[in-house]
Structure formats: structure tokens, C-alpha cells
GROMACS .gro file of C-alpha atoms in nm:
model
  124
    1GLN     CA    1   1.624   6.014  -9.042
    2VAL     CA    2   1.271   5.890  -8.983
    3GLN     CA    3   0.947   6.052  -9.095
    4LEU     CA    4   0.634   6.025  -8.879
    5VAL     CA    5   0.268   6.073  -8.972
    6GLU     CA    6  -0.009   6.063  -8.710
    7SER     CA    7  -0.373   5.983  -8.776
    8GLY     CA    8  -0.689   5.889  -8.588
    9GLY     CA    9  -0.769   6.209  -8.405
   10GLY     CA   10  -1.115   6.358  -8.393
   11LEU     CA   11  -1.407   6.472  -8.180
   12VAL     CA   12  -1.542   6.234  -7.916
   13GLN     CA   13  -1.769   6.264  -7.615
   14ALA     CA   14  -1.637   6.225  -7.264
   15GLY     CA   15  -1.610   5.857  -7.176
   16GLY     CA   16  -1.547   5.760  -7.535
   17SER     CA   17  -1.246   5.607  -7.705
   18LEU     CA   18  -1.007   5.684  -7.989
   19ARG     CA   19  -0.706   5.504  -8.132
   20LEU     CA   20  -0.423   5.711  -8.269
   21SER     CA   21  -0.174   5.569  -8.517
   22CYS     CA   22   0.173   5.691  -8.611
   23ALA     CA   23   0.325   5.553  -8.929
   24ALA     CA   24   0.702   5.571  -8.964
   25SER     CA   25   0.918   5.563  -9.274
   26GLY     CA   26   1.276   5.622  -9.373
   27ARG     CA   27   1.477   5.401  -9.139
   28THR     CA   28   1.453   5.069  -8.955
   29PHE     CA   29   1.156   5.128  -8.729
   30SER     CA   30   1.254   4.858  -8.482
   31ASN     CA   31   1.568   5.056  -8.390
   32TYR     CA   32   1.360   5.346  -8.256
   33ALA     CA   33   1.208   5.405  -7.918
   34MET     CA   34   0.874   5.582  -7.957
   35GLY     CA   35   0.671   5.824  -7.753
   36TRP     CA   36   0.340   6.008  -7.754
   37PHE     CA   37   0.312   6.365  -7.631
   38ARG     CA   38   0.031   6.621  -7.629
   39GLN     CA   39  -0.003   6.995  -7.626
   40ALA     CA   40  -0.313   7.185  -7.522
   41PRO     CA   41  -0.364   7.552  -7.616
   42GLY     CA   42  -0.150   7.780  -7.405
   43LYS     CA   43   0.033   7.491  -7.241
   44GLU     CA   44   0.367   7.324  -7.287
   45ARG     CA   45   0.402   6.996  -7.469
   46GLU     CA   46   0.376   6.711  -7.218
   47PHE     CA   47   0.464   6.345  -7.207
   48VAL     CA   48   0.184   6.089  -7.244
   49ALA     CA   49   0.334   5.745  -7.307
   50ALA     CA   50   0.651   5.574  -7.426
   51ILE     CA   51   0.753   5.234  -7.554
   52THR     CA   52   1.086   5.065  -7.607
   53ARG     CA   53   1.198   4.957  -7.952
   54SER     CA   54   1.104   4.594  -7.883
   55GLY     CA   55   0.764   4.690  -7.744
   56ILE     CA   56   0.827   4.495  -7.423
   57THR     CA   57   0.841   4.795  -7.189
   58THR     CA   58   0.596   5.082  -7.169
   59TYR     CA   59   0.565   5.387  -6.946
   60TYR     CA   60   0.280   5.632  -6.886
   61ALA     CA   61   0.212   5.972  -6.740
   62ASP     CA   62   0.010   5.944  -6.420
   63SER     CA   63  -0.273   6.140  -6.581
   64VAL     CA   64  -0.338   5.867  -6.841
   65LYS     CA   65  -0.231   5.552  -6.657
   66GLY     CA   66  -0.504   5.288  -6.669
   67ARG     CA   67  -0.689   5.467  -6.952
   68PHE     CA   68  -0.435   5.483  -7.237
   69THR     CA   69  -0.230   5.201  -7.390
   70ILE     CA   70   0.072   5.242  -7.615
   71SER     CA   71   0.170   4.958  -7.848
   72ARG     CA   72   0.367   4.904  -8.165
   73ASP     CA   73   0.376   4.674  -8.464
   74ASN     CA   74   0.731   4.668  -8.599
   75ALA     CA   75   0.622   4.471  -8.905
   76LYS     CA   76   0.389   4.760  -8.997
   77ASN     CA   77   0.625   5.040  -8.886
   78THR     CA   78   0.346   5.179  -8.671
   79VAL     CA   79   0.294   5.282  -8.311
   80TYR     CA   80  -0.052   5.317  -8.158
   81LEU     CA   81  -0.214   5.498  -7.870
   82GLN     CA   82  -0.543   5.348  -7.756
   83MET     CA   83  -0.729   5.607  -7.550
   84ASN     CA   84  -1.027   5.497  -7.340
   85SER     CA   85  -1.244   5.679  -7.085
   86LEU     CA   86  -1.153   6.009  -7.243
   87LYS     CA   87  -1.197   6.329  -7.046
   88PRO     CA   88  -1.231   6.691  -7.160
   89GLU     CA   89  -0.885   6.758  -7.014
   90ASP     CA   90  -0.740   6.513  -7.268
   91THR     CA   91  -0.819   6.764  -7.541
   92ALA     CA   92  -0.493   6.853  -7.719
   93VAL     CA   93  -0.286   6.804  -8.029
   94TYR     CA   94  -0.119   6.466  -7.997
   95TYR     CA   95   0.229   6.408  -8.138
   96CYS     CA   96   0.433   6.096  -8.186
   97ALA     CA   97   0.810   6.111  -8.155
   98ALA     CA   98   1.104   5.881  -8.227
   99ARG     CA   99   1.463   5.839  -8.125
  100LEU     CA  100   1.730   5.575  -8.142
  101GLY     CA  101   1.788   5.408  -7.809
  102SER     CA  102   1.753   5.094  -7.600
  103THR     CA  103   1.515   5.218  -7.330
  104TYR     CA  104   1.209   5.445  -7.312
  105TYR     CA  105   1.226   5.822  -7.295
  106THR     CA  106   0.988   6.075  -7.140
  107ARG     CA  107   1.127   6.421  -7.213
  108VAL     CA  108   1.051   6.638  -7.515
  109ASN     CA  109   1.418   6.723  -7.570
  110GLU     CA  110   1.514   6.354  -7.584
  111TYR     CA  111   1.334   6.307  -7.917
  112PRO     CA  112   1.479   6.448  -8.240
  113TYR     CA  113   1.202   6.328  -8.472
  114TRP     CA  114   0.839   6.443  -8.454
  115GLY     CA  115   0.518   6.406  -8.649
  116GLN     CA  116   0.291   6.695  -8.743
  117GLY     CA  117   0.031   6.614  -8.478
  118THR     CA  118  -0.335   6.513  -8.476
  119GLN     CA  119  -0.613   6.698  -8.293
  120VAL     CA  120  -0.812   6.520  -8.023
  121THR     CA  121  -1.114   6.702  -7.885
  122VAL     CA  122  -1.321   6.558  -7.600
  123SER     CA  123  -1.657   6.722  -7.537
  124SER     CA  124  -1.827   6.719  -7.199
   0.00000   0.00000   0.00000
């Protein structure tokens, strides 16, 4: 199995930027499709972005399209989420997730491996 550790969260003003990182260990990272999800208080966990194991194909939730960018460095066993033009409604705990597979995946129940999450707070 693969272990995931997120970092890079914090407090930022609206309009600002943050870059989240998710470091993977335990298995061959390049075999895993990766995703970012978020969960705000009182809400269900929701999809943010996904990337195929090669990094060639990405997919985004409509709410973050054009503002967030997912990328990966297979040599460093790390996936990133660059978040620009942040809004207060982006405030949530952000999780990275992994699964074996040849495409990208957007549903919570498609991912068996999860990190512990990192808090992102956007002030207005």
C-alpha cells in the first residue's frame, strides 16, 4: 500500500495563492493515479482535481477550473495542487488520494488510500 502526507496548507487572504504538496511512499508512485479532495465543516468530502499516473491528463471540478492546477513529479514521488485566486469558499481540509489505475478518477469511493489532510483557510 501507499502512504500519503500532505503539506503546504495555511491561512491566506482572498485572492492569494498556496501550493499544496502530497508526498507518497511505500510503492511505485508512477503506478498510481492521484486526486485532491476537500471537506468543509458540515459538508461532504468533494472532488477538486485529478491527474493520471503519467501526469499527461488532468481533470478539475468546475468550482476550481482556471484557478487550481494539479501536477506531479514522479521522480520525487510528489503530487502538487497550485491554488491561485483563492476565495473564502475554498476554505476546507484538503486531502490527497491515490489508487492504481490507467485513467483519472473523481469519486471519493474510487480511492483506497488517503492522506491525513491539511487545513486551508481563506479570509475575506
